Every structure is written in structure tokens, then in C-alpha cells.
Amino acid sequence: IRFNHLYVNYGASYSPGSGKFSIPYLGVYVFKYTIESSSPQVSGYLVVDDEDKLAFQSEDATATTSSGRVITGDAVLELNYGQRVWLRLETGSIPAKYPPVTTFGGYLLYRT
């Protein structure tokens, strides 16, 4: 998932072109995300260096019309310099909105 609107990007660790956050320091990081979708099923992963680390999923098999749903999650990860973190959408779709409901953020909790 690539995010077109950046509100804070100190150190330019997030690359809007790739949608990936590059780890600038060895340490423990916190990542938070909110995913909005009107698809009957939406799923995906928080990914670190091409490895799915945390899954998110929402399904409404009884819905006769598409209704909006919001998934939120967070992760605390110990990461090394140069690793990359991003969100990957497996199923469903995300509407383009401004201001956005779908967001992704990360920050260094402490260095190790």
C-alpha cells in the first residue's frame, strides 16, 4: 500500500514511491495502521523484508451491499538498520480519500 499524502516524514525514512519505511537505526519500533475498505472482504499483512509479520482481515459474508469497515492494528518490532517495513493488501480495495482514513505510521521507541 502506497500513501500519497505525507504529514510527517522526519529523516525521510518513508519512501512514497515504494510505500516502504526504511529503518534508520537498530532499535525497537512501533508501527500503527488503519485500513478502510468497502469490500466484503479485506486482508493483508504488515511486512518486514518480504516476510509477512502480522496479518489483518475483515469479512462480512452476509452483507448484500458494500459497507465501510475499518481495521486498526499495531506492532512492536526489534529491527536492524536498513530493514524495510510496509503494508501489503492481499484482498479487497481501499478507497482514495482526502483526508485519508487509511493511514500508516512508525517511530523509534528506543535504540538497542
mmCIF file of N, CA, C and O in Angstrom:
data_model
loop_
_atom_site.group_PDB
_atom_site.id
_atom_site.type_symbol
_atom_site.label_atom_id
_atom_site.label_comp_id
_atom_site.label_asym_id
_atom_site.label_seq_id
_atom_site.Cartn_x
_atom_site.Cartn_y
_atom_site.Cartn_z
ATOM 1 N N ILE A 1 0.859 -1.172 0.000
ATOM 2 C CA ILE A 1 0.000 0.000 0.000
ATOM 3 C C ILE A 1 0.900 1.227 0.000
ATOM 4 O O ILE A 1 1.758 1.360 0.867
ATOM 5 N N ARG A 2 0.729 2.092 -0.958
ATOM 6 C CA ARG A 2 1.493 3.337 -1.005
ATOM 7 C C ARG A 2 0.610 4.485 -0.535
ATOM 8 O O ARG A 2 -0.578 4.536 -0.855
ATOM 9 N N PHE A 3 1.212 5.374 0.217
ATOM 10 C CA PHE A 3 0.486 6.508 0.782
ATOM 11 C C PHE A 3 0.963 7.783 0.094
ATOM 12 O O PHE A 3 2.149 8.097 0.100
ATOM 13 N N ASN A 4 0.025 8.505 -0.515
ATOM 14 C CA ASN A 4 0.358 9.690 -1.298
ATOM 15 C C ASN A 4 0.488 10.952 -0.463
ATOM 16 O O ASN A 4 1.174 11.880 -0.873
ATOM 17 N N HIS A 5 -0.177 11.016 0.662
ATOM 18 C CA HIS A 5 -0.157 12.207 1.489
ATOM 19 C C HIS A 5 0.710 11.946 2.709
ATOM 20 O O HIS A 5 0.381 11.107 3.543
ATOM 21 N N LEU A 6 1.814 12.676 2.821
ATOM 22 C CA LEU A 6 2.706 12.543 3.970
ATOM 23 C C LEU A 6 2.495 13.743 4.875
ATOM 24 O O LEU A 6 2.545 14.887 4.428
ATOM 25 N N TYR A 7 2.276 13.466 6.141
ATOM 26 C CA TYR A 7 2.086 14.539 7.103
ATOM 27 C C TYR A 7 3.359 14.785 7.904
ATOM 28 O O TYR A 7 3.680 15.915 8.221
ATOM 29 N N VAL A 8 4.076 13.734 8.231
ATOM 30 C CA VAL A 8 5.353 13.831 8.934
ATOM 31 C C VAL A 8 6.261 12.739 8.370
ATOM 32 O O VAL A 8 5.854 11.591 8.267
ATOM 33 N N ASN A 9 7.477 13.127 8.001
ATOM 34 C CA ASN A 9 8.431 12.146 7.483
ATOM 35 C C ASN A 9 9.848 12.596 7.856
ATOM 36 O O ASN A 9 10.713 12.751 7.005
ATOM 37 N N TYR A 10 10.064 12.791 9.149
ATOM 38 C CA TYR A 10 11.371 13.226 9.630
ATOM 39 C C TYR A 10 12.423 12.190 9.265
ATOM 40 O O TYR A 10 12.226 10.994 9.470
ATOM 41 N N GLY A 11 13.521 12.651 8.710
ATOM 42 C CA GLY A 11 14.587 11.755 8.315
ATOM 43 C C GLY A 11 14.336 11.072 6.985
ATOM 44 O O GLY A 11 15.157 10.301 6.523
ATOM 45 N N ALA A 12 13.183 11.334 6.364
ATOM 46 C CA ALA A 12 12.825 10.764 5.059
ATOM 47 C C ALA A 12 12.936 9.239 5.054
ATOM 48 O O ALA A 12 13.342 8.638 4.071
ATOM 49 N N SER A 13 12.543 8.585 6.139
ATOM 50 C CA SER A 13 12.613 7.119 6.220
ATOM 51 C C SER A 13 11.510 6.436 5.422
ATOM 52 O O SER A 13 11.649 5.286 5.040
ATOM 53 N N TYR A 14 10.399 7.150 5.193
ATOM 54 C CA TYR A 14 9.320 6.581 4.387
ATOM 55 C C TYR A 14 9.491 7.022 2.935
ATOM 56 O O TYR A 14 9.673 8.206 2.648
ATOM 57 N N SER A 15 9.416 6.066 2.015
ATOM 58 C CA SER A 15 9.520 6.360 0.589
ATOM 59 C C SER A 15 8.138 6.273 -0.049
ATOM 60 O O SER A 15 7.589 5.173 -0.172
ATOM 61 N N PRO A 16 7.550 7.407 -0.453
ATOM 62 C CA PRO A 16 6.219 7.359 -1.061
ATOM 63 C C PRO A 16 6.198 6.566 -2.362
ATOM 64 O O PRO A 16 5.180 5.965 -2.701
ATOM 65 N N GLY A 17 7.295 6.523 -3.095
ATOM 66 C CA GLY A 17 7.345 5.783 -4.359
ATOM 67 C C GLY A 17 7.191 4.284 -4.176
ATOM 68 O O GLY A 17 6.515 3.616 -4.950
ATOM 69 N N SER A 18 7.817 3.748 -3.118
ATOM 70 C CA SER A 18 7.746 2.300 -2.877
ATOM 71 C C SER A 18 6.716 1.938 -1.818
ATOM 72 O O SER A 18 6.291 0.788 -1.736
ATOM 73 N N GLY A 19 6.344 2.901 -0.967
ATOM 74 C CA GLY A 19 5.424 2.621 0.138
ATOM 75 C C GLY A 19 6.115 1.926 1.303
ATOM 76 O O GLY A 19 5.459 1.363 2.164
ATOM 77 N N LYS A 20 7.451 1.995 1.358
ATOM 78 C CA LYS A 20 8.211 1.272 2.384
ATOM 79 C C LYS A 20 8.937 2.228 3.322
ATOM 80 O O LYS A 20 9.424 3.276 2.908
ATOM 81 N N PHE A 21 8.988 1.816 4.578
ATOM 82 C CA PHE A 21 9.689 2.551 5.628
ATOM 83 C C PHE A 21 11.036 1.864 5.836
ATOM 84 O O PHE A 21 11.080 0.671 6.130
ATOM 85 N N SER A 22 12.139 2.599 5.662
ATOM 86 C CA SER A 22 13.485 2.054 5.857
ATOM 87 C C SER A 22 13.965 2.379 7.269
ATOM 88 O O SER A 22 13.921 3.537 7.691
ATOM 89 N N ILE A 23 14.422 1.366 7.975
ATOM 90 C CA ILE A 23 14.835 1.521 9.372
ATOM 91 C C ILE A 23 16.173 2.266 9.438
ATOM 92 O O ILE A 23 17.176 1.788 8.913
ATOM 93 N N PRO A 24 16.187 3.435 10.108
ATOM 94 C CA PRO A 24 17.419 4.223 10.157
ATOM 95 C C PRO A 24 18.387 3.832 11.277
ATOM 96 O O PRO A 24 19.571 4.154 11.196
ATOM 97 N N TYR A 25 17.888 3.170 12.334
ATOM 98 C CA TYR A 25 18.730 2.811 13.481
ATOM 99 C C TYR A 25 18.328 1.440 14.009
ATOM 100 O O TYR A 25 17.150 1.080 13.977
ATOM 101 N N LEU A 26 19.281 0.719 14.544
ATOM 102 C CA LEU A 26 18.996 -0.517 15.267
ATOM 103 C C LEU A 26 18.157 -0.147 16.488
ATOM 104 O O LEU A 26 18.521 0.760 17.239
ATOM 105 N N GLY A 27 17.013 -0.814 16.677
ATOM 106 C CA GLY A 27 16.181 -0.473 17.817
ATOM 107 C C GLY A 27 14.818 -1.133 17.794
ATOM 108 O O GLY A 27 14.523 -1.971 16.947
ATOM 109 N N VAL A 28 13.992 -0.714 18.727
ATOM 110 C CA VAL A 28 12.618 -1.195 18.850
ATOM 111 C C VAL A 28 11.700 -0.108 18.287
ATOM 112 O O VAL A 28 11.787 1.063 18.699
ATOM 113 N N TYR A 29 10.854 -0.511 17.359
ATOM 114 C CA TYR A 29 9.965 0.408 16.658
ATOM 115 C C TYR A 29 8.507 0.049 16.906
ATOM 116 O O TYR A 29 8.167 -1.119 17.089
ATOM 117 N N VAL A 30 7.663 1.067 16.855
ATOM 118 C CA VAL A 30 6.212 0.889 16.939
ATOM 119 C C VAL A 30 5.629 1.296 15.586
ATOM 120 O O VAL A 30 5.966 2.364 15.058
ATOM 121 N N PHE A 31 4.788 0.441 15.034
ATOM 122 C CA PHE A 31 4.077 0.738 13.788
ATOM 123 C C PHE A 31 2.585 0.650 14.057
ATOM 124 O O PHE A 31 2.127 -0.253 14.753
ATOM 125 N N LYS A 32 1.846 1.591 13.478
ATOM 126 C CA LYS A 32 0.391 1.629 13.634
ATOM 127 C C LYS A 32 -0.228 1.803 12.254
ATOM 128 O O LYS A 32 0.328 2.479 11.402
ATOM 129 N N TYR A 33 -1.377 1.164 12.063
ATOM 130 C CA TYR A 33 -2.064 1.318 10.784
ATOM 131 C C TYR A 33 -3.570 1.326 10.992
ATOM 132 O O TYR A 33 -4.103 0.782 11.953
ATOM 133 N N THR A 34 -4.247 1.981 10.064
ATOM 134 C CA THR A 34 -5.703 1.978 9.968
ATOM 135 C C THR A 34 -6.032 1.744 8.501
ATOM 136 O O THR A 34 -5.504 2.435 7.630
ATOM 137 N N ILE A 35 -6.856 0.750 8.229
ATOM 138 C CA ILE A 35 -7.235 0.399 6.859
ATOM 139 C C ILE A 35 -8.743 0.558 6.732
ATOM 140 O O ILE A 35 -9.496 -0.046 7.493
ATOM 141 N N GLU A 36 -9.178 1.360 5.765
ATOM 142 C CA GLU A 36 -10.602 1.493 5.467
ATOM 143 C C GLU A 36 -10.885 0.776 4.150
ATOM 144 O O GLU A 36 -10.127 0.929 3.187
ATOM 145 N N SER A 37 -11.978 0.019 4.106
ATOM 146 C CA SER A 37 -12.364 -0.664 2.879
ATOM 147 C C SER A 37 -13.874 -0.811 2.834
ATOM 148 O O SER A 37 -14.523 -0.951 3.863
ATOM 149 N N SER A 38 -14.415 -0.771 1.619
ATOM 150 C CA SER A 38 -15.843 -1.046 1.442
ATOM 151 C C SER A 38 -16.040 -2.414 0.784
ATOM 152 O O SER A 38 -17.146 -2.777 0.432
ATOM 153 N N SER A 39 -14.960 -3.166 0.635
ATOM 154 C CA SER A 39 -15.038 -4.512 0.060
ATOM 155 C C SER A 39 -15.646 -5.476 1.075
ATOM 156 O O SER A 39 -15.454 -5.312 2.280
ATOM 157 N N PRO A 40 -16.372 -6.522 0.606
ATOM 158 C CA PRO A 40 -16.919 -7.517 1.536
ATOM 159 C C PRO A 40 -15.824 -8.241 2.327
ATOM 160 O O PRO A 40 -16.040 -8.659 3.447
ATOM 161 N N GLN A 41 -14.658 -8.358 1.732
ATOM 162 C CA GLN A 41 -13.533 -8.986 2.433
ATOM 163 C C GLN A 41 -12.288 -8.155 2.162
ATOM 164 O O GLN A 41 -12.028 -7.755 1.025
ATOM 165 N N VAL A 42 -11.525 -7.900 3.209
ATOM 166 C CA VAL A 42 -10.252 -7.198 3.072
ATOM 167 C C VAL A 42 -9.234 -7.919 3.954
ATOM 168 O O VAL A 42 -9.556 -8.351 5.061
ATOM 169 N N SER A 43 -8.038 -8.111 3.424
ATOM 170 C CA SER A 43 -6.983 -8.753 4.209
ATOM 171 C C SER A 43 -5.623 -8.313 3.685
ATOM 172 O O SER A 43 -5.489 -7.859 2.550
ATOM 173 N N GLY A 44 -4.640 -8.462 4.540
ATOM 174 C CA GLY A 44 -3.286 -8.099 4.157
ATOM 175 C C GLY A 44 -2.319 -8.351 5.294
ATOM 176 O O GLY A 44 -2.656 -9.026 6.277
ATOM 177 N N TYR A 45 -1.134 -7.775 5.164
ATOM 178 C CA TYR A 45 -0.058 -8.048 6.110
ATOM 179 C C TYR A 45 0.793 -6.812 6.362
ATOM 180 O O TYR A 45 0.978 -5.985 5.466
ATOM 181 N N LEU A 46 1.338 -6.760 7.563
ATOM 182 C CA LEU A 46 2.466 -5.884 7.855
ATOM 183 C C LEU A 46 3.692 -6.723 7.509
ATOM 184 O O LEU A 46 3.844 -7.847 8.008
ATOM 185 N N VAL A 47 4.547 -6.212 6.627
ATOM 186 C CA VAL A 47 5.651 -6.976 6.062
ATOM 187 C C VAL A 47 6.983 -6.365 6.494
ATOM 188 O O VAL A 47 7.135 -5.141 6.509
ATOM 189 N N VAL A 48 7.944 -7.230 6.834
ATOM 190 C CA VAL A 48 9.312 -6.809 7.112
ATOM 191 C C VAL A 48 10.219 -7.599 6.176
ATOM 192 O O VAL A 48 10.269 -8.831 6.252
ATOM 193 N N ASP A 49 10.917 -6.885 5.289
ATOM 194 C CA ASP A 49 11.857 -7.523 4.359
ATOM 195 C C ASP A 49 11.258 -8.747 3.656
ATOM 196 O O ASP A 49 11.813 -9.839 3.690
ATOM 197 N N ASP A 50 10.105 -8.570 3.059
ATOM 198 C CA ASP A 50 9.411 -9.616 2.290
ATOM 199 C C ASP A 50 8.865 -10.760 3.136
ATOM 200 O O ASP A 50 8.443 -11.778 2.603
ATOM 201 N N GLU A 51 8.855 -10.625 4.464
ATOM 202 C CA GLU A 51 8.285 -11.646 5.348
ATOM 203 C C GLU A 51 7.038 -11.080 6.026
ATOM 204 O O GLU A 51 7.103 -10.052 6.695
ATOM 205 N N ASP A 52 5.906 -11.767 5.848
ATOM 206 C CA ASP A 52 4.655 -11.347 6.484
ATOM 207 C C ASP A 52 4.790 -11.532 7.995
ATOM 208 O O ASP A 52 4.997 -12.640 8.467
ATOM 209 N N LYS A 53 4.658 -10.420 8.737
ATOM 210 C CA LYS A 53 4.834 -10.473 10.188
ATOM 211 C C LYS A 53 3.514 -10.435 10.949
ATOM 212 O O LYS A 53 3.389 -11.029 12.004
ATOM 213 N N LEU A 54 2.542 -9.708 10.438
ATOM 214 C CA LEU A 54 1.282 -9.520 11.146
ATOM 215 C C LEU A 54 0.156 -9.446 10.121
ATOM 216 O O LEU A 54 0.235 -8.662 9.172
ATOM 217 N N ALA A 55 -0.866 -10.273 10.306
ATOM 218 C CA ALA A 55 -1.990 -10.299 9.370
ATOM 219 C C ALA A 55 -3.123 -9.410 9.865
ATOM 220 O O ALA A 55 -3.331 -9.256 11.064
ATOM 221 N N PHE A 56 -3.863 -8.849 8.915
ATOM 222 C CA PHE A 56 -5.129 -8.180 9.238
ATOM 223 C C PHE A 56 -6.187 -8.703 8.281
ATOM 224 O O PHE A 56 -5.895 -9.058 7.144
ATOM 225 N N GLN A 57 -7.435 -8.813 8.793
ATOM 226 C CA GLN A 57 -8.510 -9.371 7.984
ATOM 227 C C GLN A 57 -9.852 -8.922 8.523
ATOM 228 O O GLN A 57 -10.054 -8.819 9.736
ATOM 229 N N SER A 58 -10.798 -8.703 7.623
ATOM 230 C CA SER A 58 -12.179 -8.421 7.972
ATOM 231 C C SER A 58 -13.057 -8.978 6.869
ATOM 232 O O SER A 58 -12.749 -8.830 5.688
ATOM 233 N N GLU A 59 -14.135 -9.645 7.262
ATOM 234 C CA GLU A 59 -15.024 -10.251 6.279
ATOM 235 C C GLU A 59 -16.458 -10.130 6.757
ATOM 236 O O GLU A 59 -16.754 -10.321 7.932
ATOM 237 N N ASP A 60 -17.347 -9.818 5.810
ATOM 238 C CA ASP A 60 -18.778 -9.781 6.092
ATOM 239 C C ASP A 60 -19.480 -10.553 4.986
ATOM 240 O O ASP A 60 -19.873 -9.989 3.968
ATOM 241 N N ALA A 61 -19.599 -11.855 5.173
ATOM 242 C CA ALA A 61 -20.172 -12.736 4.151
ATOM 243 C C ALA A 61 -21.668 -12.534 3.990
ATOM 244 O O ALA A 61 -22.240 -12.926 2.972
ATOM 245 N N THR A 62 -22.341 -11.916 4.964
ATOM 246 C CA THR A 62 -23.790 -11.751 4.895
ATOM 247 C C THR A 62 -24.200 -10.407 4.294
ATOM 248 O O THR A 62 -25.380 -10.181 4.081
ATOM 249 N N ALA A 63 -23.244 -9.536 4.021
ATOM 250 C CA ALA A 63 -23.580 -8.204 3.509
ATOM 251 C C ALA A 63 -24.108 -8.297 2.078
ATOM 252 O O ALA A 63 -23.521 -8.952 1.233
ATOM 253 N N THR A 64 -25.238 -7.640 1.835
ATOM 254 C CA THR A 64 -25.788 -7.605 0.478
ATOM 255 C C THR A 64 -25.289 -6.370 -0.272
ATOM 256 O O THR A 64 -25.352 -6.327 -1.482
ATOM 257 N N THR A 65 -24.836 -5.380 0.459
ATOM 258 C CA THR A 65 -24.239 -4.197 -0.160
ATOM 259 C C THR A 65 -22.902 -3.944 0.524
ATOM 260 O O THR A 65 -22.677 -4.375 1.652
ATOM 261 N N SER A 66 -22.048 -3.246 -0.176
ATOM 262 C CA SER A 66 -20.744 -2.929 0.401
ATOM 263 C C SER A 66 -20.916 -1.872 1.484
ATOM 264 O O SER A 66 -21.523 -0.833 1.260
ATOM 265 N N SER A 67 -20.430 -2.184 2.647
ATOM 266 C CA SER A 67 -20.470 -1.219 3.731
ATOM 267 C C SER A 67 -19.042 -0.978 4.195
ATOM 268 O O SER A 67 -18.209 -1.879 4.159
ATOM 269 N N GLY A 68 -18.762 0.240 4.611
ATOM 270 C CA GLY A 68 -17.406 0.584 5.028
ATOM 271 C C GLY A 68 -17.011 -0.130 6.303
ATOM 272 O O GLY A 68 -17.815 -0.355 7.195
ATOM 273 N N ARG A 69 -15.768 -0.516 6.360
ATOM 274 C CA ARG A 69 -15.230 -1.140 7.564
ATOM 275 C C ARG A 69 -13.839 -0.567 7.790
ATOM 276 O O ARG A 69 -13.173 -0.174 6.840
ATOM 277 N N VAL A 70 -13.430 -0.545 9.036
ATOM 278 C CA VAL A 70 -12.119 -0.020 9.401
ATOM 279 C C VAL A 70 -11.403 -1.051 10.260
ATOM 280 O O VAL A 70 -11.973 -1.596 11.203
ATOM 281 N N ILE A 71 -10.162 -1.333 9.893
ATOM 282 C CA ILE A 71 -9.299 -2.255 10.643
ATOM 283 C C ILE A 71 -8.145 -1.437 11.198
ATOM 284 O O ILE A 71 -7.533 -0.648 10.467
ATOM 285 N N THR A 72 -7.849 -1.627 12.473
ATOM 286 C CA THR A 72 -6.694 -0.958 13.068
ATOM 287 C C THR A 72 -5.767 -1.998 13.677
ATOM 288 O O THR A 72 -6.204 -3.085 14.067
ATOM 289 N N GLY A 73 -4.503 -1.670 13.734
ATOM 290 C CA GLY A 73 -3.547 -2.579 14.344
ATOM 291 C C GLY A 73 -2.249 -1.877 14.648
ATOM 292 O O GLY A 73 -2.000 -0.766 14.177
ATOM 293 N N ASP A 74 -1.458 -2.531 15.467
ATOM 294 C CA ASP A 74 -0.130 -2.012 15.760
ATOM 295 C C ASP A 74 0.811 -3.161 16.037
ATOM 296 O O ASP A 74 0.393 -4.292 16.275
ATOM 297 N N ALA A 75 2.104 -2.860 15.945
ATOM 298 C CA ALA A 75 3.136 -3.874 16.163
ATOM 299 C C ALA A 75 4.339 -3.209 16.807
ATOM 300 O O ALA A 75 4.665 -2.066 16.499
ATOM 301 N N VAL A 76 4.981 -3.937 17.707
ATOM 302 C CA VAL A 76 6.240 -3.514 18.312
ATOM 303 C C VAL A 76 7.285 -4.521 17.842
ATOM 304 O O VAL A 76 7.156 -5.721 18.093
ATOM 305 N N LEU A 77 8.306 -4.029 17.121
ATOM 306 C CA LEU A 77 9.284 -4.905 16.492
ATOM 307 C C LEU A 77 10.701 -4.425 16.770
ATOM 308 O O LEU A 77 10.972 -3.219 16.685
ATOM 309 N N GLU A 78 11.606 -5.353 17.056
ATOM 310 C CA GLU A 78 13.026 -5.010 17.131
ATOM 311 C C GLU A 78 13.604 -5.205 15.731
ATOM 312 O O GLU A 78 13.513 -6.298 15.158
ATOM 313 N N LEU A 79 14.170 -4.138 15.183
ATOM 314 C CA LEU A 79 14.615 -4.151 13.796
ATOM 315 C C LEU A 79 16.050 -3.652 13.677
ATOM 316 O O LEU A 79 16.547 -2.924 14.538
ATOM 317 N N ASN A 80 16.688 -4.057 12.584
ATOM 318 C CA ASN A 80 18.062 -3.672 12.293
ATOM 319 C C ASN A 80 18.098 -2.570 11.252
ATOM 320 O O ASN A 80 17.188 -2.443 10.419
ATOM 321 N N TYR A 81 19.186 -1.812 11.271
ATOM 322 C CA TYR A 81 19.409 -0.762 10.291
ATOM 323 C C TYR A 81 19.235 -1.321 8.875
ATOM 324 O O TYR A 81 19.746 -2.396 8.551
ATOM 325 N N GLY A 82 18.484 -0.597 8.049
ATOM 326 C CA GLY A 82 18.322 -0.974 6.648
ATOM 327 C C GLY A 82 17.149 -1.884 6.350
ATOM 328 O O GLY A 82 16.790 -2.049 5.178
ATOM 329 N N GLN A 83 16.542 -2.498 7.365
ATOM 330 C CA GLN A 83 15.355 -3.316 7.092
ATOM 331 C C GLN A 83 14.240 -2.410 6.603
ATOM 332 O O GLN A 83 14.217 -1.210 6.887
ATOM 333 N N ARG A 84 13.295 -3.005 5.874
ATOM 334 C CA ARG A 84 12.176 -2.233 5.341
ATOM 335 C C ARG A 84 10.847 -2.818 5.809
ATOM 336 O O ARG A 84 10.686 -4.039 5.860
ATOM 337 N N VAL A 85 9.911 -1.928 6.103
ATOM 338 C CA VAL A 85 8.597 -2.304 6.637
ATOM 339 C C VAL A 85 7.526 -1.642 5.770
ATOM 340 O O VAL A 85 7.650 -0.475 5.411
ATOM 341 N N TRP A 86 6.464 -2.405 5.447
ATOM 342 C CA TRP A 86 5.373 -1.850 4.671
ATOM 343 C C TRP A 86 4.107 -2.662 4.899
ATOM 344 O O TRP A 86 4.127 -3.689 5.564
ATOM 345 N N LEU A 87 3.004 -2.173 4.343
ATOM 346 C CA LEU A 87 1.723 -2.877 4.373
ATOM 347 C C LEU A 87 1.451 -3.449 2.995
ATOM 348 O O LEU A 87 1.664 -2.777 1.979
ATOM 349 N N ARG A 88 0.973 -4.685 2.960
ATOM 350 C CA ARG A 88 0.628 -5.350 1.694
ATOM 351 C C ARG A 88 -0.837 -5.769 1.748
ATOM 352 O O ARG A 88 -1.247 -6.475 2.653
ATOM 353 N N LEU A 89 -1.608 -5.319 0.776
ATOM 354 C CA LEU A 89 -3.018 -5.672 0.675
ATOM 355 C C LEU A 89 -3.141 -6.973 -0.112
ATOM 356 O O LEU A 89 -2.640 -7.078 -1.235
ATOM 357 N N GLU A 90 -3.770 -7.977 0.485
ATOM 358 C CA GLU A 90 -3.949 -9.288 -0.153
ATOM 359 C C GLU A 90 -5.273 -9.343 -0.918
ATOM 360 O O GLU A 90 -5.321 -9.766 -2.059
ATOM 361 N N THR A 91 -6.360 -8.957 -0.256
ATOM 362 C CA THR A 91 -7.682 -8.944 -0.888
ATOM 363 C C THR A 91 -8.392 -7.648 -0.533
ATOM 364 O O THR A 91 -8.094 -7.019 0.474
ATOM 365 N N GLY A 92 -9.348 -7.279 -1.368
ATOM 366 C CA GLY A 92 -10.123 -6.076 -1.123
ATOM 367 C C GLY A 92 -9.527 -4.863 -1.812
ATOM 368 O O GLY A 92 -8.566 -4.958 -2.565
ATOM 369 N N SER A 93 -10.123 -3.722 -1.528
ATOM 370 C CA SER A 93 -9.645 -2.477 -2.111
ATOM 371 C C SER A 93 -9.783 -1.364 -1.075
ATOM 372 O O SER A 93 -10.552 -1.470 -0.123
ATOM 373 N N ILE A 94 -9.022 -0.323 -1.291
ATOM 374 C CA ILE A 94 -9.001 0.824 -0.380
ATOM 375 C C ILE A 94 -9.398 2.055 -1.178
ATOM 376 O O ILE A 94 -8.773 2.355 -2.203
ATOM 377 N N PRO A 95 -10.420 2.782 -0.732
ATOM 378 C CA PRO A 95 -10.832 3.973 -1.479
ATOM 379 C C PRO A 95 -9.821 5.106 -1.306
ATOM 380 O O PRO A 95 -9.240 5.281 -0.231
ATOM 381 N N ALA A 96 -9.605 5.856 -2.382
ATOM 382 C CA ALA A 96 -8.752 7.046 -2.310
ATOM 383 C C ALA A 96 -9.614 8.185 -1.776
ATOM 384 O O ALA A 96 -10.625 8.541 -2.374
ATOM 385 N N LYS A 97 -9.227 8.725 -0.628
ATOM 386 C CA LYS A 97 -9.994 9.800 0.010
ATOM 387 C C LYS A 97 -9.049 10.868 0.521
ATOM 388 O O LYS A 97 -7.907 10.596 0.845
ATOM 389 N N TYR A 98 -9.583 12.082 0.620
ATOM 390 C CA TYR A 98 -8.856 13.140 1.292
ATOM 391 C C TYR A 98 -9.837 13.896 2.160
ATOM 392 O O TYR A 98 -10.852 14.350 1.655
ATOM 393 N N PRO A 99 -9.588 14.028 3.447
ATOM 394 C CA PRO A 99 -8.442 13.461 4.146
ATOM 395 C C PRO A 99 -8.561 11.943 4.243
ATOM 396 O O PRO A 99 -9.665 11.401 4.267
ATOM 397 N N PRO A 100 -7.424 11.266 4.269
ATOM 398 C CA PRO A 100 -7.451 9.795 4.244
ATOM 399 C C PRO A 100 -7.906 9.190 5.565
ATOM 400 O O PRO A 100 -7.663 9.741 6.630
ATOM 401 N N VAL A 101 -8.572 8.042 5.463
ATOM 402 C CA VAL A 101 -8.888 7.237 6.637
ATOM 403 C C VAL A 101 -7.806 6.170 6.805
ATOM 404 O O VAL A 101 -7.404 5.833 7.912
ATOM 405 N N THR A 102 -7.302 5.647 5.674
ATOM 406 C CA THR A 102 -6.245 4.643 5.702
ATOM 407 C C THR A 102 -4.916 5.336 5.988
ATOM 408 O O THR A 102 -4.513 6.238 5.246
ATOM 409 N N THR A 103 -4.264 4.921 7.069
ATOM 410 C CA THR A 103 -3.011 5.553 7.487
ATOM 411 C C THR A 103 -1.997 4.501 7.921
ATOM 412 O O THR A 103 -2.356 3.377 8.278
ATOM 413 N N PHE A 104 -0.730 4.893 7.917
ATOM 414 C CA PHE A 104 0.373 4.034 8.328
ATOM 415 C C PHE A 104 1.426 4.928 8.968
ATOM 416 O O PHE A 104 1.779 5.961 8.419
ATOM 417 N N GLY A 105 1.903 4.535 10.134
ATOM 418 C CA GLY A 105 2.926 5.318 10.812
ATOM 419 C C GLY A 105 3.862 4.432 11.611
ATOM 420 O O GLY A 105 3.501 3.330 12.011
ATOM 421 N N GLY A 106 5.066 4.932 11.817
ATOM 422 C CA GLY A 106 6.037 4.197 12.614
ATOM 423 C C GLY A 106 6.992 5.152 13.293
ATOM 424 O O GLY A 106 7.221 6.254 12.800
ATOM 425 N N TYR A 107 7.518 4.715 14.423
ATOM 426 C CA TYR A 107 8.504 5.531 15.126
ATOM 427 C C TYR A 107 9.415 4.666 15.972
ATOM 428 O O TYR A 107 9.060 3.545 16.354
ATOM 429 N N LEU A 108 10.594 5.198 16.244
ATOM 430 C CA LEU A 108 11.592 4.525 17.073
ATOM 431 C C LEU A 108 11.184 4.691 18.524
ATOM 432 O O LEU A 108 11.020 5.808 19.014
ATOM 433 N N LEU A 109 10.992 3.578 19.226
ATOM 434 C CA LEU A 109 10.679 3.622 20.653
ATOM 435 C C LEU A 109 11.957 3.807 21.462
ATOM 436 O O LEU A 109 12.035 4.682 22.308
ATOM 437 N N TYR A 110 12.975 2.979 21.169
ATOM 438 C CA TYR A 110 14.295 3.169 21.755
ATOM 439 C C TYR A 110 15.342 2.404 20.962
ATOM 440 O O TYR A 110 15.038 1.408 20.307
ATOM 441 N N ARG A 111 16.574 2.888 21.015
ATOM 442 C CA ARG A 111 17.691 2.219 20.328
ATOM 443 C C ARG A 111 18.178 1.045 21.160
ATOM 444 O O ARG A 111 18.111 1.066 22.380
ATOM 445 N N THR A 112 18.671 0.009 20.464
ATOM 446 C CA THR A 112 19.233 -1.145 21.162
ATOM 447 C C THR A 112 20.694 -1.338 20.772
ATOM 448 O O THR A 112 21.164 -0.752 19.815
#
